[in-house]
Amino acid sequence: MFVAVKGGEKAINNAHKLLAETRRGDTSIPEISIEQIEQQLSLSVDRVMSEGALYDRLLAATAIKQARGDLIEAIFLVRASRTTLTSFGYSQPLNTSEMQILRRISATYKDLPGGQVLGPTFDYTHRLIDKNLEQTNNFPTAIKAPASNEATPHVLGLLSDEGLMEQPPTDTDAEPNDLTREPLSFPADRDTRLQSLARGDEGFLLALAYSTQRGYARTHPFAGEIRFGKVAVEFTPEELGFSLELGEIQITECEMVNQFTGSKNTPPQFTRGYGITFGQGERKAMSMALVDRALRAEELSEDLVAPAQDEEFVLSHCDNVQATGFVEHLKLPHYVDFQAELELVRKMRAEQNVNQNQTREAAE
Amino acid sequence: MSQSIISPAIISPATQIDPNYNFAYLNEQTKKMIRRALLKAIAIPGYQVPFAGREMPMPYGWGTGGVQITASILTPDDVLKVIDQGADDTTNAVSIRKFFQRTAGIATTLNTSTATVIQTRHRIPEQKLQQGQILVYQVPIPEPLRFLEPRETETRKMHAFEDYGLMHVKLYEDISQHGHIATTYAYPVMVEDRYVMDPSPIPKFDNPKMNNNPALQLFGAGREKRIYAIPPYTKVVSLDFEDHPFEIQAWDQPCEICGAGDSFLDEVIMDDQGTRMFVCSDSDYCQSRSEVQS
Amino acid sequence: MNQPLFSVTNLSKKFGKTIACNDISFDLWPGEILGIVGESGSGKTTLLRSIAGLIKPDQATINYQHKNKTLNIDQMDEPELRHLQRTEWAFVHQHPRDGLRMNVSAGANIGERLMANGWRHYDDIRAEAIKWLEAVEIDAKRIDDLPRTFSGGMQQRLQIARNLVTNPRLIFMDEPTGGLDVSVQARLLDLLRGLVRDLGLSAIIVTHDLAVARLLSNRLMVMKDGQVIEHGLTDQVLEDPQAAYSQLLVSSILQV
């Protein structure tokens, strides 16, 4: 006699044990440590912190280990962990012009105050698999310049001084919207859009950014500046009334310079697209800056013609934790709904059969 | 008839709480925020209240909205039942029940009438609910107008202005193409003559149970960040036409395990010869009827 | 009736620095058909969309007579305005796809306004849809077909049926014959003229085609660069245009 599918609990427990065992892999090979992940898979850690919206390198490394290297799964773990934390306030805005630069490039000026600093980059490497990496302890040593005290002003600030750059929005002292406190609603202001993009999926933003370059809402971008380095995080406790430095974090910031032909109210000038990530995340920061600029189409009276300009489309679909959950939920049982559909299709087919038989009889 | 249904004990007693987490996982700030949204939802039956949903430790689409509501309303004395597709032992129901056992240490049950809070996906229990009970629905897409009008800015206006012509266009189109309304689940309802509401993907078979129900019905959509509610004894009417009235599914045979003729039946495929068996989708209902008979 | 049905006072609308409509005033009397003519860019479509409540003018007083009451359209709440738009008013777009739901059947397109106004009897809705399909000379057998299987002329007639089903009193039309070829235009014009006369509709029609204006309208407004430069009875304006631009417009078109 058939036994209806029962005993899910036991199956789940066993599946979870099997998962843990698979994660560990062959036990004759040493287990990877959190510190190794944090140090040697640092770009994975950076991405998990960015899209997980939580700056905690060791937690992100642990999540990567637990997720067997699946970064979206690791981002999800970090987000869920973030939920349990109590919010005690907002930091002061980061002062990125005071950044301790580890890398800083501009595609718009050959040389500029503070200089071009290549830093650790894949750019200009030949993408040849390095067989040396099969062995350990085999790497060259870089010559490091002493830390410079030269100021590194933002490139877009230099353009602003000449009046060629749109004026940045005035600081209203208004508290920016916080998506983790207030749900997304439309139309969304730029602060909300930027927060949403900063948490958004790198791959999705990359594809959208690419689409703007291929003509789906062209914005004529130049990489005005990309900088990566350390900035101080400051916090002002209400009781004190002055700010304290909580520590330093690494961030990547990208400012795109976009051509703008001007509108009826505005003379031709350059406009800005902005991107930021935790750690070193140039691809994401650049993509974000392009999408940010594309989403300003309405504000700048440009024609709305492409997906990258559609804030409901972009913001509703850029979060990979939401997206992966809903796509993967199709794995959950849908017996009841399927049963309801099955019954309907059978009924409709039966009705069609009756009709056809009647027609046939009438014809005979 | 051999069945491997889980132990008949009505209540599994409270368990040890995982000390790493606040009671029921969410911190108290978050619970307060959700409770405020719930109060608003109860005050405006059928209206979708936006809330700042949090990431939960289960994926979006797997009941995070329902889980956040349950986490916000649970007290240590509650007895929780979790069902998915009507059954307590489907994988996701097991997972959610275990989550609350671990983080809230509360008592759980498989028995509908013993539970104080029932979290459900895709079904309403067959057993009539009582005053004082709370039914928490997991909702994937809270907006009944979404597939007719994809823009949130427009659908919110349509609700605000009671501009619901489009909803009937869909039903009209069903009848003109198929001869009858071809919506079988997530069948839209009108709540208290004001808001059109998506009842979540329950089969339309369950729709009449929502009307004038003594229990409080709460709906949570985590990914879409909406909460809505049907307070006890609220009028809930399934949309239809006067000459094509709403009707529910019916089966040609009763449940082959318990003989019930009034329950929603799941079809189970028995072999590769096309042999099928129809059994109650509500496992507690089926089991308690079988026990009475034996 | 001794009051205008619809009256517009001091309507202005700018897009950036461009003035689309500059201080326009006019009245529409019950049963009257007003034609607004001018070349593209003259501001006539902006004027139409502003007075029909589809876009917000920068400045205007717009009054509409409704059951012995004067409704102030420019101050109206959106829900009230929407209600008016789906009951007593109608708007026929130049491109049928802007005014139709292309993904539902012809019957559903016609029935939508009825259902929005509370009709809940399927067979009644269908009977009404058939009546209106026939009124616009579309075979009733096509009731369950999607608009995209229709020709351009049929789509435009379907849009008209969809609008007239609630027996509106005032209909706004934006280049209703715009995208159609000449023989189809003639048939549609005949149909429109008949419907407007039989139903006692008032209408405001925007067109760049003086022949259309002559055939349908009692009165004409000529627009150029956001201004009304001439305004009078249709025959008068066409036979004896006063403004230099109107003279140019009339001579260039009527030669054909």
Coordinates of N, CA and C in Angstrom, one line a residue, chain A residues 146-318:
Chain A
P146 N 56.6 55.5 0.3 CA 56.1 56.0 1.7 C 54.8 56.7 1.5
A147 N 54.0 56.6 2.5 CA 52.7 57.3 2.5 C 52.9 58.8 2.2
S148 N 52.0 59.3 1.3 CA 52.2 60.7 0.9 C 51.2 61.6 1.7
N149 N 51.7 62.8 1.9 CA 50.8 63.7 2.7 C 50.1 64.7 1.7
E150 N 50.4 64.5 0.4 CA 49.7 65.4 -0.6 C 48.2 65.2 -0.5
A151 N 47.5 66.3 -0.6 CA 46.0 66.2 -0.6 C 45.6 65.5 -1.9
T152 N 44.5 64.8 -1.9 CA 43.9 64.2 -3.1 C 42.5 64.7 -3.2
P153 N 42.3 65.9 -3.8 CA 41.0 66.4 -4.0 C 40.2 65.6 -5.0
H154 N 38.9 65.6 -4.9 CA 38.0 64.9 -5.8 C 38.2 65.5 -7.2
V155 N 38.3 64.7 -8.3 CA 38.4 65.2 -9.6 C 37.2 66.0 -10.0
L156 N 36.0 65.5 -9.6 CA 34.8 66.3 -10.0 C 34.7 67.6 -9.3
G157 N 35.4 67.7 -8.2 CA 35.5 69.0 -7.5 C 36.2 70.0 -8.4
L158 N 37.3 69.5 -9.0 CA 38.1 70.4 -9.9 C 37.2 71.0 -11.1
L159 N 36.4 70.1 -11.6 CA 35.5 70.5 -12.7 C 34.4 71.5 -12.2
S160 N 34.0 71.2 -10.9 CA 33.0 72.1 -10.3 C 33.5 73.5 -10.2
D161 N 34.8 73.6 -9.8 CA 35.4 74.9 -9.6 C 35.3 75.7 -10.9
E162 N 35.3 75.1 -12.0 CA 35.3 75.8 -13.3 C 33.8 76.0 -13.7
G163 N 32.9 75.5 -12.9 CA 31.5 75.7 -13.3 C 30.9 74.8 -14.3
L164 N 31.8 73.8 -14.7 CA 31.3 72.9 -15.8 C 30.5 71.7 -15.3
M165 N 30.6 71.5 -14.0 CA 29.9 70.4 -13.3 C 28.7 70.9 -12.7
E166 N 27.6 70.0 -12.8 CA 26.4 70.4 -12.1 C 26.7 70.6 -10.6
Q167 N 26.0 71.5 -10.0 CA 26.2 71.7 -8.6 C 25.7 70.5 -7.8
P168 N 26.4 70.0 -6.8 CA 25.9 68.9 -6.0 C 24.7 69.4 -5.3
P169 N 23.8 68.4 -4.9 CA 22.6 68.8 -4.2 C 23.0 69.5 -2.9
T170 N 22.3 70.5 -2.5 CA 22.6 71.2 -1.3 C 22.3 70.3 -0.1
D171 N 23.2 70.4 0.9 CA 23.0 69.6 2.1 C 21.9 70.2 3.0
T172 N 20.8 69.5 3.1 CA 19.7 70.0 3.8 C 19.7 69.7 5.3
D173 N 20.7 68.8 5.7 CA 20.7 68.3 7.1 C 19.5 67.4 7.3
A174 N 18.7 67.1 6.3 CA 17.6 66.2 6.5 C 18.2 64.8 6.6
E175 N 17.7 64.0 7.5 CA 18.1 62.6 7.6 C 17.8 61.9 6.3
P176 N 18.8 61.2 5.7 CA 18.4 60.4 4.5 C 17.5 59.3 4.8
N177 N 16.7 58.9 3.8 CA 15.8 57.7 4.0 C 16.7 56.5 4.2
D178 N 16.2 55.6 5.0 CA 16.9 54.3 5.3 C 16.0 53.1 5.0
L179 N 16.4 52.4 3.9 CA 15.6 51.3 3.4 C 15.4 50.2 4.5
T180 N 16.4 50.1 5.4 CA 16.2 49.1 6.4 C 15.2 49.5 7.5
R181 N 14.8 50.8 7.5 CA 13.8 51.3 8.4 C 12.4 51.6 7.8
E182 N 12.5 52.1 6.5 CA 11.3 52.5 5.8 C 11.3 51.7 4.5
P183 N 10.2 51.1 4.2 CA 10.1 50.3 3.0 C 10.3 51.1 1.7
L184 N 10.8 50.5 0.7 CA 10.9 51.2 -0.6 C 9.5 51.7 -1.1
S185 N 9.4 52.9 -1.5 CA 8.2 53.4 -2.1 C 8.6 54.3 -3.3
F186 N 7.6 54.4 -4.2 CA 7.9 55.1 -5.5 C 7.0 56.3 -5.6
P187 N 7.5 57.4 -6.3 CA 8.8 57.6 -6.8 C 9.8 57.7 -5.6
A188 N 11.0 57.2 -5.9 CA 12.1 57.1 -4.8 C 13.0 58.3 -5.0
D189 N 13.5 58.9 -3.9 CA 14.5 60.0 -4.0 C 15.8 59.4 -4.3
R190 N 16.8 60.2 -4.6 CA 18.1 59.8 -5.0 C 18.8 59.1 -3.8
D191 N 18.6 59.5 -2.6 CA 19.3 58.9 -1.5 C 18.8 57.4 -1.4
T192 N 17.5 57.2 -1.6 CA 16.9 55.9 -1.5 C 17.5 55.0 -2.6
R193 N 17.5 55.6 -3.8 CA 18.0 54.9 -5.0 C 19.4 54.5 -4.7
L194 N 20.3 55.4 -4.2 CA 21.7 55.0 -4.0 C 21.8 54.0 -3.0
Q195 N 21.0 54.0 -1.9 CA 21.1 53.0 -0.9 C 20.8 51.6 -1.5
S196 N 19.7 51.6 -2.3 CA 19.2 50.4 -2.9 C 20.3 49.8 -3.8
L197 N 20.9 50.7 -4.6 CA 21.9 50.2 -5.6 C 23.2 49.7 -4.8
A198 N 23.5 50.4 -3.7 CA 24.7 50.0 -3.0 C 24.5 48.6 -2.4
R199 N 23.3 48.2 -2.1 CA 23.0 46.9 -1.6 C 22.7 45.9 -2.8
G200 N 22.6 46.5 -4.0 CA 22.1 45.7 -5.1 C 23.2 44.7 -5.7
D201 N 22.7 43.8 -6.5 CA 23.5 42.7 -7.0 C 24.5 43.2 -8.0
E202 N 25.8 42.9 -7.9 CA 26.8 43.3 -8.8 C 26.5 42.9 -10.2
G203 N 26.1 41.7 -10.4 CA 25.9 41.2 -11.8 C 24.7 41.9 -12.4
F204 N 23.7 42.1 -11.7 CA 22.5 42.8 -12.3 C 22.9 44.3 -12.6
L205 N 23.6 45.0 -11.7 CA 24.0 46.3 -12.0 C 25.0 46.4 -13.2
L206 N 25.9 45.4 -13.2 CA 26.8 45.4 -14.3 C 26.1 45.3 -15.7
A207 N 25.1 44.4 -15.7 CA 24.4 44.2 -17.0 C 23.6 45.4 -17.4
L208 N 23.0 46.1 -16.4 CA 22.2 47.3 -16.7 C 23.2 48.4 -17.1
A209 N 24.3 48.5 -16.4 CA 25.3 49.6 -16.8 C 25.8 49.3 -18.2
Y210 N 26.0 48.1 -18.5 CA 26.5 47.7 -19.9 C 25.4 48.1 -20.9
S211 N 24.2 47.8 -20.6 CA 23.1 48.2 -21.5 C 23.1 49.7 -21.8
T212 N 23.4 50.5 -20.8 CA 23.4 52.0 -21.1 C 24.5 52.3 -22.1
Q213 N 25.6 51.6 -22.0 CA 26.7 51.8 -22.9 C 26.4 51.4 -24.3
R214 N 25.6 50.3 -24.4 CA 25.3 49.8 -25.8 C 24.1 50.6 -26.4
G215 N 23.6 51.6 -25.8 CA 22.6 52.5 -26.4 C 21.3 52.5 -25.8
Y216 N 21.0 51.6 -24.8 CA 19.8 51.6 -24.1 C 19.9 52.7 -23.0
A217 N 19.7 53.9 -23.4 CA 19.8 55.1 -22.5 C 21.3 55.5 -22.3
R218 N 21.9 56.0 -23.4 CA 23.3 56.4 -23.4 C 23.5 57.6 -22.5
T219 N 24.6 57.6 -21.7 CA 24.8 58.7 -20.8 C 26.2 59.3 -21.1
H220 N 26.9 58.8 -22.1 CA 28.2 59.4 -22.5 C 29.1 59.5 -21.2
P221 N 29.5 58.4 -20.6 CA 30.2 58.5 -19.4 C 31.7 58.5 -19.5
F222 N 32.4 59.2 -18.6 CA 33.8 59.1 -18.4 C 34.1 58.8 -17.0
A223 N 35.1 57.9 -16.7 CA 35.4 57.6 -15.3 C 36.2 58.7 -14.7
G224 N 35.5 59.7 -14.2 CA 36.1 60.9 -13.6 C 37.1 60.5 -12.6
E225 N 36.7 59.6 -11.7 CA 37.6 59.2 -10.7 C 37.1 57.9 -10.0
I226 N 38.1 57.0 -9.8 CA 37.8 55.8 -8.9 C 38.8 55.8 -7.8
R227 N 38.4 55.8 -6.6 CA 39.4 55.8 -5.5 C 39.0 54.7 -4.5
F228 N 40.1 54.1 -4.0 CA 39.9 53.0 -3.1 C 40.9 53.2 -2.0
G229 N 40.5 53.1 -0.7 CA 41.4 53.3 0.4 C 40.6 53.3 1.7
K230 N 41.3 53.9 2.7 CA 40.7 53.8 4.1 C 40.1 55.1 4.5
V231 N 39.0 55.1 5.1 CA 38.4 56.3 5.6 C 37.9 56.1 7.0
A232 N 37.9 57.1 7.8 CA 37.5 57.0 9.2 C 36.0 57.1 9.3
V233 N 35.4 56.3 10.2 CA 34.0 56.3 10.5 C 33.8 57.1 11.8
E234 N 33.0 58.1 11.8 CA 32.8 58.9 13.0 C 31.4 58.9 13.4
F235 N 31.2 58.9 14.7 CA 29.9 58.8 15.3 C 29.7 59.9 16.4
T236 N 28.6 60.5 16.4 CA 28.4 61.5 17.4 C 27.3 61.0 18.4
P237 N 27.8 60.6 19.6 CA 26.8 60.1 20.6 C 26.0 61.4 21.1
E238 N 24.7 61.2 21.2 CA 23.9 62.4 21.6 C 24.4 63.0 22.9
E239 N 24.8 62.1 23.9 CA 25.2 62.6 25.2 C 26.5 63.5 25.1
L240 N 27.3 63.2 24.1 CA 28.6 63.9 24.0 C 28.5 65.2 23.2
G241 N 27.8 65.1 22.0 CA 27.6 66.3 21.2 C 28.8 66.6 20.3
F242 N 29.8 65.8 20.4 CA 30.9 65.9 19.4 C 31.2 64.4 18.9
S243 N 31.9 64.4 17.7 CA 32.0 63.1 17.1 C 33.3 62.3 17.5
L244 N 33.2 61.0 17.6 CA 34.3 60.2 17.9 C 34.6 59.3 16.7
E245 N 35.9 58.9 16.6 CA 36.2 58.0 15.5 C 36.0 56.6 16.0
L246 N 35.2 55.9 15.2 CA 34.9 54.5 15.6 C 36.0 53.5 15.1
G247 N 36.6 53.9 14.0 CA 37.6 53.1 13.3 C 37.6 53.4 11.9
E248 N 38.4 52.6 11.2 CA 38.6 52.8 9.7 C 37.9 51.7 8.9
I249 N 37.4 52.0 7.8 CA 36.9 51.0 6.9 C 37.5 51.3 5.5
Q250 N 37.6 50.2 4.7 CA 38.0 50.4 3.3 C 36.8 50.6 2.4
I251 N 36.9 51.5 1.5 CA 35.8 51.7 0.6 C 36.3 52.0 -0.8
T252 N 35.5 51.7 -1.8 CA 35.7 52.1 -3.2 C 34.7 53.1 -3.6
E253 N 35.1 54.2 -4.2 CA 34.2 55.2 -4.6 C 34.4 55.5 -6.1
C254 N 33.3 55.7 -6.8 CA 33.5 56.0 -8.3 C 32.6 57.2 -8.6
E255 N 33.1 58.2 -9.2 CA 32.3 59.3 -9.7 C 32.5 59.3 -11.3
M256 N 31.4 59.1 -11.9 CA 31.3 59.2 -13.4 C 31.0 60.6 -13.8
V257 N 31.6 61.1 -14.9 CA 31.3 62.4 -15.4 C 30.5 62.1 -16.7
N258 N 29.3 62.6 -16.8 CA 28.5 62.3 -17.9 C 28.2 63.6 -18.6
Q259 N 28.2 63.5 -19.9 CA 27.9 64.7 -20.8 C 26.4 64.9 -20.6
F260 N 26.1 66.2 -20.7 CA 24.6 66.6 -20.6 C 24.5 67.8 -21.5
T261 N 23.6 67.7 -22.5 CA 23.5 68.7 -23.5 C 22.7 69.9 -23.0
G262 N 22.2 69.8 -21.8 CA 21.4 70.9 -21.2 C 19.9 70.8 -21.6
S263 N 19.1 71.4 -20.8 CA 17.7 71.4 -21.1 C 17.2 72.8 -21.2
K264 N 15.9 73.0 -21.2 CA 15.4 74.3 -21.3 C 15.8 75.2 -20.2
N265 N 16.0 74.6 -19.0 CA 16.4 75.5 -17.8 C 17.9 75.5 -17.6
T266 N 18.6 74.6 -18.1 CA 20.0 74.4 -17.7 C 20.9 74.4 -18.9
P267 N 22.0 75.2 -18.7 CA 23.0 75.2 -19.8 C 23.8 73.9 -19.9
P268 N 24.4 73.6 -21.0 CA 25.2 72.3 -21.2 C 26.2 72.3 -20.0
Q269 N 26.4 71.1 -19.5 CA 27.3 70.9 -18.4 C 27.5 69.4 -18.2
F270 N 28.4 69.1 -17.3 CA 28.6 67.7 -17.0 C 27.7 67.3 -15.7
T271 N 27.3 66.1 -15.8 CA 26.5 65.6 -14.6 C 27.2 64.4 -14.0
R272 N 26.7 64.0 -12.9 CA 27.5 63.1 -12.1 C 26.7 61.8 -11.8
G273 N 27.4 60.6 -11.9 CA 26.8 59.4 -11.5 C 27.7 58.9 -10.3
Y274 N 27.1 58.3 -9.3 CA 27.9 58.0 -8.1 C 27.8 56.6 -7.7
G275 N 28.9 56.0 -7.4 CA 28.9 54.6 -6.9 C 29.8 54.4 -5.7
I276 N 29.4 53.5 -4.8 CA 30.3 53.3 -3.6 C 30.1 51.8 -3.2
T277 N 31.2 51.2 -2.7 CA 31.1 49.9 -2.1 C 32.0 49.8 -0.9
F278 N 31.8 48.8 -0.1 CA 32.7 48.5 1.0 C 33.9 47.8 0.3
G279 N 35.1 47.9 0.9 CA 36.3 47.2 0.3 C 36.6 47.6 -1.1
Q280 N 37.3 46.7 -1.8 CA 37.6 47.0 -3.2 C 36.6 46.4 -4.1
G281 N 35.8 47.2 -4.7 CA 34.7 46.8 -5.6 C 34.5 47.7 -6.8
E282 N 35.5 47.7 -7.6 CA 35.5 48.7 -8.7 C 34.4 48.4 -9.7
R283 N 34.2 47.2 -10.0 CA 33.3 46.8 -11.1 C 31.9 47.2 -10.6
K284 N 31.6 46.9 -9.3 CA 30.3 47.3 -8.8 C 30.1 48.8 -8.6
A285 N 31.2 49.5 -8.2 CA 31.1 50.9 -8.0 C 30.9 51.6 -9.3
M286 N 31.6 51.2 -10.3 CA 31.4 51.8 -11.7 C 30.0 51.5 -12.2
S287 N 29.5 50.3 -12.1 CA 28.2 49.9 -12.6 C 27.2 50.8 -11.9
M288 N 27.3 50.9 -10.6 CA 26.4 51.6 -9.8 C 26.3 53.1 -10.2
A289 N 27.5 53.6 -10.5 CA 27.5 55.0 -10.9 C 26.8 55.2 -12.3
L290 N 27.0 54.3 -13.2 CA 26.3 54.4 -14.5 C 24.8 54.3 -14.3
V291 N 24.4 53.3 -13.5 CA 22.9 53.2 -13.3 C 22.3 54.3 -12.5
D292 N 23.1 54.8 -11.5 CA 22.6 56.0 -10.8 C 22.3 57.2 -11.8
R293 N 23.3 57.4 -12.7 CA 23.1 58.4 -13.7 C 21.9 58.2 -14.6
A294 N 21.8 56.9 -15.0 CA 20.7 56.6 -15.9 C 19.3 56.8 -15.2
L295 N 19.3 56.6 -13.9 CA 18.0 56.7 -13.2 C 17.7 58.2 -13.0
R296 N 18.6 59.1 -13.3 CA 18.3 60.5 -13.1 C 17.7 61.1 -14.4
A297 N 17.3 60.2 -15.3 CA 16.8 60.7 -16.6 C 15.6 61.7 -16.4
E298 N 14.7 61.3 -15.6 CA 13.5 62.2 -15.4 C 13.9 63.5 -14.9
E299 N 14.7 63.5 -13.8 CA 15.1 64.8 -13.2 C 15.8 65.7 -14.2
L300 N 16.5 65.1 -15.2 CA 17.2 65.9 -16.2 C 16.5 66.0 -17.5
S301 N 15.2 65.7 -17.5 CA 14.3 65.8 -18.6 C 14.8 65.1 -19.9
E302 N 15.3 63.9 -19.6 CA 15.8 63.0 -20.8 C 14.6 62.1 -21.1
D303 N 14.6 61.6 -22.3 CA 13.6 60.6 -22.7 C 13.7 59.3 -22.0
L304 N 12.6 58.8 -21.5 CA 12.6 57.6 -20.8 C 12.4 56.4 -21.8
V305 N 13.5 55.7 -22.1 CA 13.4 54.7 -23.2 C 13.9 53.4 -22.8
A306 N 14.6 53.2 -21.7 CA 15.3 52.0 -21.4 C 15.1 51.5 -20.0
P307 N 15.3 50.2 -19.8 CA 15.1 49.6 -18.5 C 16.0 50.3 -17.4
A308 N 17.2 50.7 -17.7 CA 18.1 51.2 -16.7 C 17.6 52.6 -16.2
Q309 N 16.7 53.2 -16.9 CA 16.1 54.5 -16.5 C 14.9 54.3 -15.6
D310 N 14.4 53.1 -15.5 CA 13.1 52.8 -14.9 C 13.3 52.5 -13.5
E311 N 13.0 53.4 -12.5 CA 13.4 53.1 -11.2 C 12.6 52.0 -10.6
E312 N 11.3 51.9 -10.9 CA 10.5 50.8 -10.4 C 11.1 49.4 -10.8
F313 N 11.5 49.4 -12.1 CA 12.1 48.1 -12.6 C 13.5 47.9 -11.9
V314 N 14.3 48.8 -11.9 CA 15.7 48.6 -11.4 C 15.7 48.3 -9.9
L315 N 15.0 49.2 -9.1 CA 15.1 49.0 -7.7 C 14.3 47.8 -7.2
S316 N 13.2 47.5 -7.9 CA 12.4 46.3 -7.4 C 13.2 45.0 -7.7
H317 N 14.2 45.0 -8.6 CA 14.8 43.8 -8.9 C 16.3 43.7 -8.7
C318 N 16.9 44.7 -8.1 CA 18.3 44.7 -7.9 C 18.8 43.9 -6.7

